[in-house]
Structures are given as structure tokens and as C-alpha cells.
Coordinates of C-alpha atoms and ligand atoms in Angstrom, one line a residue:
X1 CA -22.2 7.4 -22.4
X2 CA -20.4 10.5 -23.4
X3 CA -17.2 11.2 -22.4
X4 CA -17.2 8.0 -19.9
X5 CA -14.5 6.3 -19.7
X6 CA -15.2 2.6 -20.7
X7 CA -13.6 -0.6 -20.8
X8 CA -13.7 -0.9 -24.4
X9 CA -12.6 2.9 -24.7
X10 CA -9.7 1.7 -22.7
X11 CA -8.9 -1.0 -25.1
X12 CA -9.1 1.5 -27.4
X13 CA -6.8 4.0 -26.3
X14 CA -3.9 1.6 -27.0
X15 CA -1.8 3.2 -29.6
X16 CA -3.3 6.6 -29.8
X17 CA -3.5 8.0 -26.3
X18 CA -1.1 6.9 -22.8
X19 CA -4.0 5.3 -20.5
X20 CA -3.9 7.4 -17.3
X21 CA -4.6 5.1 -14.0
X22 CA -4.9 5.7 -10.2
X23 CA -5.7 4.1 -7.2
X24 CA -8.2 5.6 -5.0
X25 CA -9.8 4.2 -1.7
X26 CA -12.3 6.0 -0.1
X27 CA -14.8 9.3 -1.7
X28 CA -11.9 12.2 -1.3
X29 CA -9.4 10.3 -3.1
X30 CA -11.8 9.1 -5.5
X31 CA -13.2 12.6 -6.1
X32 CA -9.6 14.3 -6.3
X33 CA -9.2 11.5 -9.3
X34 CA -12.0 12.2 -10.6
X35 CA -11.3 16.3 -10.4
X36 CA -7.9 15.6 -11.4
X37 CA -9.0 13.9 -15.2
X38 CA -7.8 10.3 -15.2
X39 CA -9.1 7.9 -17.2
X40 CA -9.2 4.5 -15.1
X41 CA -9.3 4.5 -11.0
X42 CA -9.0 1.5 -9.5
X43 CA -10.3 0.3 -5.8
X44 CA -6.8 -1.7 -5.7
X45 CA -6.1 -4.1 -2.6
X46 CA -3.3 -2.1 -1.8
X47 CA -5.9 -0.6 0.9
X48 CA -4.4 -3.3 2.7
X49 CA -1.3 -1.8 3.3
X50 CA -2.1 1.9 2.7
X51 CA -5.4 2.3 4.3
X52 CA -5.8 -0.7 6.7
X53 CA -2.8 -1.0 8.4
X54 CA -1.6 -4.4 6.6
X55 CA 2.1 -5.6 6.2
X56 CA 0.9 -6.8 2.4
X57 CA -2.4 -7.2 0.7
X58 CA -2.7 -11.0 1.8
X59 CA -5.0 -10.0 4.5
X60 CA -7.7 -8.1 2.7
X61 CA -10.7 -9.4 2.2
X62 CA -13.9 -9.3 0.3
X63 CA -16.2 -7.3 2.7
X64 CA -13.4 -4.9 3.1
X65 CA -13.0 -4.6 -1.1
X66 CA -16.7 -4.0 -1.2
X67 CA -16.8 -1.3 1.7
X68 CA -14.3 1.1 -0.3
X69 CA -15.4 -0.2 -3.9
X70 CA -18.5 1.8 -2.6
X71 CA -16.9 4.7 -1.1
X72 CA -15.5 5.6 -4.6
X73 CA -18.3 4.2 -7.0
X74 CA -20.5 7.1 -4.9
X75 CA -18.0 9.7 -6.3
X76 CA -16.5 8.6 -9.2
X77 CA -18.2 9.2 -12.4
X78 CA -16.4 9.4 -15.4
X79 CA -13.2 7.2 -14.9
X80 CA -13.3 3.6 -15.4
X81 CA -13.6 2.0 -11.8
X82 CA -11.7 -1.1 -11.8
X83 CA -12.1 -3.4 -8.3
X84 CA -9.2 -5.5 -7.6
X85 CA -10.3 -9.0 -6.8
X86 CA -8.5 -9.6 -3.2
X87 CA -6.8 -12.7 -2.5
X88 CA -8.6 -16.3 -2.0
X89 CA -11.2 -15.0 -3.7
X90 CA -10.6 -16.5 -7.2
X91 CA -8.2 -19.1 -7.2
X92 CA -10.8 -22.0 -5.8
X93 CA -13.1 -22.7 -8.7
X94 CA -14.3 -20.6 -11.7
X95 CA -17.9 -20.8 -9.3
X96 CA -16.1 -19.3 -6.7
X97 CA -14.1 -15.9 -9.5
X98 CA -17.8 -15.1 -10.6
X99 CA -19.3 -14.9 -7.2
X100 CA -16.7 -12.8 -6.3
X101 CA -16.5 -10.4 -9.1
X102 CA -20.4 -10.1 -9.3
X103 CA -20.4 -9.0 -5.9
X104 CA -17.9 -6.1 -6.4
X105 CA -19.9 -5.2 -9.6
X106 CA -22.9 -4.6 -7.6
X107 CA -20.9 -2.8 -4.9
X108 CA -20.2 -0.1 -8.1
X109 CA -17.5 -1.5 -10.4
X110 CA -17.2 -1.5 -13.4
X111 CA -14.5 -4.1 -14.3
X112 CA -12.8 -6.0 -12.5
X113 CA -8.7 -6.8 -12.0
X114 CA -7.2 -10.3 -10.8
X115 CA -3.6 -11.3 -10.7
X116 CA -2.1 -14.1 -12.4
X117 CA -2.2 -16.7 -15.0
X118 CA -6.7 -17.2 -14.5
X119 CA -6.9 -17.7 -18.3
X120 CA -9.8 -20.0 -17.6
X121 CA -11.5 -17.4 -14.8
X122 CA -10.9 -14.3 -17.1
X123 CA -13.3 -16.2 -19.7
X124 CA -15.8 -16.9 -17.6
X125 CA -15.7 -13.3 -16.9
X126 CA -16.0 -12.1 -20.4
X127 CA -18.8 -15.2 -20.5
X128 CA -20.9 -12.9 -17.3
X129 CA -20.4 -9.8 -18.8
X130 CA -17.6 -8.4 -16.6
X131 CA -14.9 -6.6 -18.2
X132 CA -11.3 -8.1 -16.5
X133 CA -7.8 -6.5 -16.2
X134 CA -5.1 -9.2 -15.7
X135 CA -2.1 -8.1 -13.5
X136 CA 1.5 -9.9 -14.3
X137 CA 5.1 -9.4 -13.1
X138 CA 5.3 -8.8 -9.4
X139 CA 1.7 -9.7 -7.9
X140 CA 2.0 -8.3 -4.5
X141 CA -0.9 -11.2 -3.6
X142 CA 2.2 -13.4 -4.1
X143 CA 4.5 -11.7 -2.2
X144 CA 5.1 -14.7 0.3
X145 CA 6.1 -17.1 -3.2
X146 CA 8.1 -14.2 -4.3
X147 CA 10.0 -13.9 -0.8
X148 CA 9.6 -10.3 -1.0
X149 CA 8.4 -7.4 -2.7
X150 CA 11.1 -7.7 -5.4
X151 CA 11.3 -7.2 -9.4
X152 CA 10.1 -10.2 -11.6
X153 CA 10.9 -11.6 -15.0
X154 CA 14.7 -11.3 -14.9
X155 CA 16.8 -13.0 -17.2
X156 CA 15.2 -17.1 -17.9
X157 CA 12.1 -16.0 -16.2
X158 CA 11.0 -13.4 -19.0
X159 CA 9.4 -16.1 -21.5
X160 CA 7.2 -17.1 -18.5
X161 CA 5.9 -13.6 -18.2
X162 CA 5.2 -12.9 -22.3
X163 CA 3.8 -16.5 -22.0
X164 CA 0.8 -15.2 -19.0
X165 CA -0.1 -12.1 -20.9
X166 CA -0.4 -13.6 -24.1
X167 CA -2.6 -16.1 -22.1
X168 CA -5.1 -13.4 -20.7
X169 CA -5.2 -11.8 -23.8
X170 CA -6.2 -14.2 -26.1
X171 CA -8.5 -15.1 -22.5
X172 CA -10.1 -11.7 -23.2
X173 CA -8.5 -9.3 -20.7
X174 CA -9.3 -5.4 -21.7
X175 CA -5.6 -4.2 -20.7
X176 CA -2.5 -6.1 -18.5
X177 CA -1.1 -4.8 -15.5
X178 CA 2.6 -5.1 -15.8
X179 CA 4.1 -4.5 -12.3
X180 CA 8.2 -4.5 -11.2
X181 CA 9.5 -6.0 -14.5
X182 CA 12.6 -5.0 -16.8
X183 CA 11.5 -2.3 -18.7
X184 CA 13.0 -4.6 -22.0
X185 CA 10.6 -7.5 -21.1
X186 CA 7.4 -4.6 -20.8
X187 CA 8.2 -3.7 -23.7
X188 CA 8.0 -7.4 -25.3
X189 CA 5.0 -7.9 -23.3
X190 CA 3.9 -5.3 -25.3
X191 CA 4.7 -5.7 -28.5
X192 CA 3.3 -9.5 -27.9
X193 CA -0.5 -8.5 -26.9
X194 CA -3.0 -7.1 -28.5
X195 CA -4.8 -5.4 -25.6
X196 CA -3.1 -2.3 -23.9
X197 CA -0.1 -2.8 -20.8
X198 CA -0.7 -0.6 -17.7
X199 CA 2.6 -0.6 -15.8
X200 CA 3.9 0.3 -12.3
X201 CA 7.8 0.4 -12.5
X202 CA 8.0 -1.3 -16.3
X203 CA 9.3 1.6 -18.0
X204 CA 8.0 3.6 -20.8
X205 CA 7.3 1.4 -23.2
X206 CA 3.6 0.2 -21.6
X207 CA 0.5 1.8 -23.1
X208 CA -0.6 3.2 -19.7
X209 CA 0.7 3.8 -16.3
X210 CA -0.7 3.2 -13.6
X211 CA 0.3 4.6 -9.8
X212 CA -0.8 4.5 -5.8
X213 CA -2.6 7.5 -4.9
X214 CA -0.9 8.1 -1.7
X215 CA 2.5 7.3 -3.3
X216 CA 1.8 10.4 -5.8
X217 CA 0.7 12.8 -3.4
X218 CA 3.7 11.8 -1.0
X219 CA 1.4 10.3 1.7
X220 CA 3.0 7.7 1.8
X221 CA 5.4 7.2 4.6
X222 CA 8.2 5.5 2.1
X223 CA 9.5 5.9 -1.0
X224 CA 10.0 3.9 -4.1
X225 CA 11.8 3.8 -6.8
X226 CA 9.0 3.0 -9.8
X227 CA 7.3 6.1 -8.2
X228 CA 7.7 9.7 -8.3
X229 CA 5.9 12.0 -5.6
X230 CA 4.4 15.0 -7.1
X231 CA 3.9 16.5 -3.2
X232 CA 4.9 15.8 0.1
X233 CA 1.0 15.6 1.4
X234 CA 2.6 13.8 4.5
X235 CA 4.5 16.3 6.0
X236 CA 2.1 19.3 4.9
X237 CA -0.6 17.4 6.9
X238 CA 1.6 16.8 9.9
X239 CA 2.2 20.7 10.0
X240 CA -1.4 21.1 9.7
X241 CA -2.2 19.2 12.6
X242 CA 0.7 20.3 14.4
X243 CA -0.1 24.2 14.3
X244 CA -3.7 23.1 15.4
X245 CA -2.4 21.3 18.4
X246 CA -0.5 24.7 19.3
X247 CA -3.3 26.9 18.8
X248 CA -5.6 25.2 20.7
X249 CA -2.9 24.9 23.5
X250 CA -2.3 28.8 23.0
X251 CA -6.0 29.2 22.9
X252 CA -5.5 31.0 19.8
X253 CA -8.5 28.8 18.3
X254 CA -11.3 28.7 18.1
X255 CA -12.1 32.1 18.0
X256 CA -15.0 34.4 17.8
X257 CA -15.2 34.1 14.2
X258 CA -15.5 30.1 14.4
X259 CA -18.2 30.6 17.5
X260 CA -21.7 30.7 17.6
Ligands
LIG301 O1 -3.6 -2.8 -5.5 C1 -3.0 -2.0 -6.3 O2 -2.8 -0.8 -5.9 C2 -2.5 -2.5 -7.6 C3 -1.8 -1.5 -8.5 C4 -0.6 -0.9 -7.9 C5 -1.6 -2.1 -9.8 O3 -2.7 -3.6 -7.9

């Protein structure tokens, strides 16, 4: 396979080499990953709220997961793509998790990612032949539990989240998601696992890092503090269109070099 990125590569990695990971949605983010070098791009459900309009992920379904898990897989060759598995799509039966996950490996994935304490789903995974990514800390599926999109795993509530991760990884997991925690409990999760942490605001201390495309490129109408934008693509594009709007108002375009 070359220089492709793998899920056992990725396991791998922890230790010698920060894992690089990106969301991507659709073929032009998924190519710009791809362009830009990273080593894992993942489909994540966060289309939901980026993409399709959604106040949180809870909405998204399967269909939708598959329609963009293809839109990238046609683009996206060397980084690992990861699908996220949306929500209601594993927690009925282990049946139900393998259905699912074979369905967005056939769409183009590669692994898969679900969130929370699946121990018994992530080895039924393993069982199929799917490599899976847990996710732990703030899971944005459980925003409504959570009462809001807040930081997890503060003060008594750190044991519970070592206790998951060591759960998916002795499950089988490839790497651990670790979203909105202390940075001092990331770095116990880490210390306590044996497959690489991937974190989105859990400090330094994780193997990886992992980030939302549009919330990197400054897309994104907000912004937060676990992320840093590296551009403001949001207001360079509303510029864009706005000197269209005047030229074609001006008549200024098109001109004879864009005619026929
Ligand atoms: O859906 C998503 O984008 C995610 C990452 C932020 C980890 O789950």
C-alpha cells in the first residue's frame, strides 16, 4: 500500500510521529486534505451542523453519512478515511452497529468512528474486519444528556472517562478520540491506553489532533476556543461574491474575454 495511510499505520504512529486529522465533507474539502498531507480525514457527523444546516449532529442520519462518505472516498486517496457512525445507528443491538458500519465501508471508508462506552460493538467490529475509532469526553451525539456543548471529565467525573478508554482499548479500538476534556485527564487517558489519543480541545499531551475543516480555514461562522483558524475563508468568500454582485451590476463582467 505504499505510503497509505492505514489504520494499523495509525496505531503505529503513537509515540514516534503527532497523528494529523481533519474533517472533510464533500470532494473539495477532501481534496484540499488530501493536497494539504494529513494523515487521517474523517467524514465526521458534524456535517450536521456545518454542512446541513443542523443545531447539533442528533439529526444526521445514515443516508446522509453515506452521501458525503462518497463525496470524499472519490477523492481521497492516501489519508485514512474514517466515517463517523451517526446517532441511532449503533446503540440498538450489536446486529444493528455491523449493519451500519458495513454500509459506510462500502460507501468508501475505511474505519469507522462511534462515540461512547460500545466495548461490546467495537468487538464485533474488530470480529467483521472493520477498523474502529472510539470517541470519549464530550460526544456531541450526547449533547442533549450533557445539557450543552460543554467540557467533560471535570473533577469526580475523570475516573469515568480513563475507565471508557481503557474499555475500547482493551475492545480493540485503533486510536481514542478525546474531545473537550482537561488537558490533565488527556494526558492520563493517555498514559492509560495503549492505542494512540486524537484530541479536539484536550491539550498537548494526546498523540494526535484532530480539527473541523471549516473551523481551520475560518469558514466557520463562530469561534472556539479548542480551535485556532489558520484563515478567515468566510469573509474572503463574502468579498468574493460581493465584488461579483457589483460587477455584474456595473456590467463590468462578463466581458469579451469570458465570451464566446
Ligand atoms: O464529527 C466530528 O467532526 C467529530 C470530530 C470533531 C472529532 O467527531
Amino acid at each position: 500500500m505504499g505510503d497509505k495511510v492505514t489504520a494499523p499505520k495509525v496505531r503505529a504512529m503513537r509515540g514516534r510521529q503527532p497523528i494529523v486529522c481533519v474533517t472533510a465533507y464533500d470532494a473539495s474539502s477532501g481534496a484540499i486534505a488530501e493536497e494539504a498531507g494529513v494523515d487521517v480525514v474523517l467524514v465526521g457527523d458534524s456535517v450536521g451542523n456545518v454542512v446541513l444546516g443542523y443545531e447539533t449532529t442528533v439529526p444526521v442520519t445514515l443516508d446522509e453519512m453515506l452521501h458525503h462518505v462518497r463525496a470524499v472516498a472519490r477523492v481521497c486517496r492516501r489519508p485514512l478515511l474514517v466515517a463517523d457512525m451517526p446517532f441511532g445507528t449503533y446503540q440498538e443491538s450489536v446486529p444493528q452497529a455491523v449493519a451500519s458500519a458495513v454500509a459506510l465501508m462500502k460507501a468508501g471508508a475505511e474505519a469507522v468512528k462511534l462515540e461512547g462506552d460500545y466495548p461490546e460493538v467495537v468487538e464485533a467490529f474488530v470480529r467483521a474486519g472493520i477498523p474502529v475509532l472510539g470517541h470519549v469526553g464530550m460526544t456531541p451525539q450526547s449533547v442533549h444528556r450533557f445539557g450543552g456543548f460543554r467540557v467533560q471529565g471535570r473533577g469526580s467525573e475523570g475516573p469515568v472517562v480513563v475507565d471508557q478508554a481503557k474499555r475500547l482499548d482493551e475492545a480493540g479500538v485503533f486510536g481514542i478520540v478525546l474531545e473537550l476534556i482537561p488537558a490533565a485527564l488527556a494526558a492520563e487517558v493517555t498514559a492509560a491506553v495503549g492505542c494512540p489519543t486524537i484530541g479536539i480541545g484536550a491539550g498537548p499531551s494526546c498523540d494526535g489532533q484532530i480539527q473541523v475543516f471549516h473551523d481551520l480555514v475560518g469558514l466557520s461562522a463562530e469561534t472556539f476556543r479548542h480551535a485556532r483558524r489558520y484563515g478567515e475563508a468566510r469573509s474572503d468568500m463574502v468579498a468574493f461574491l460581493t465584488r461579483y454582485a457589483t460587477d455584474v451590476r456595473e456590467a463590468a463582467f462578463p466581458t469579451e474575454e469570458h465570451s464566446f
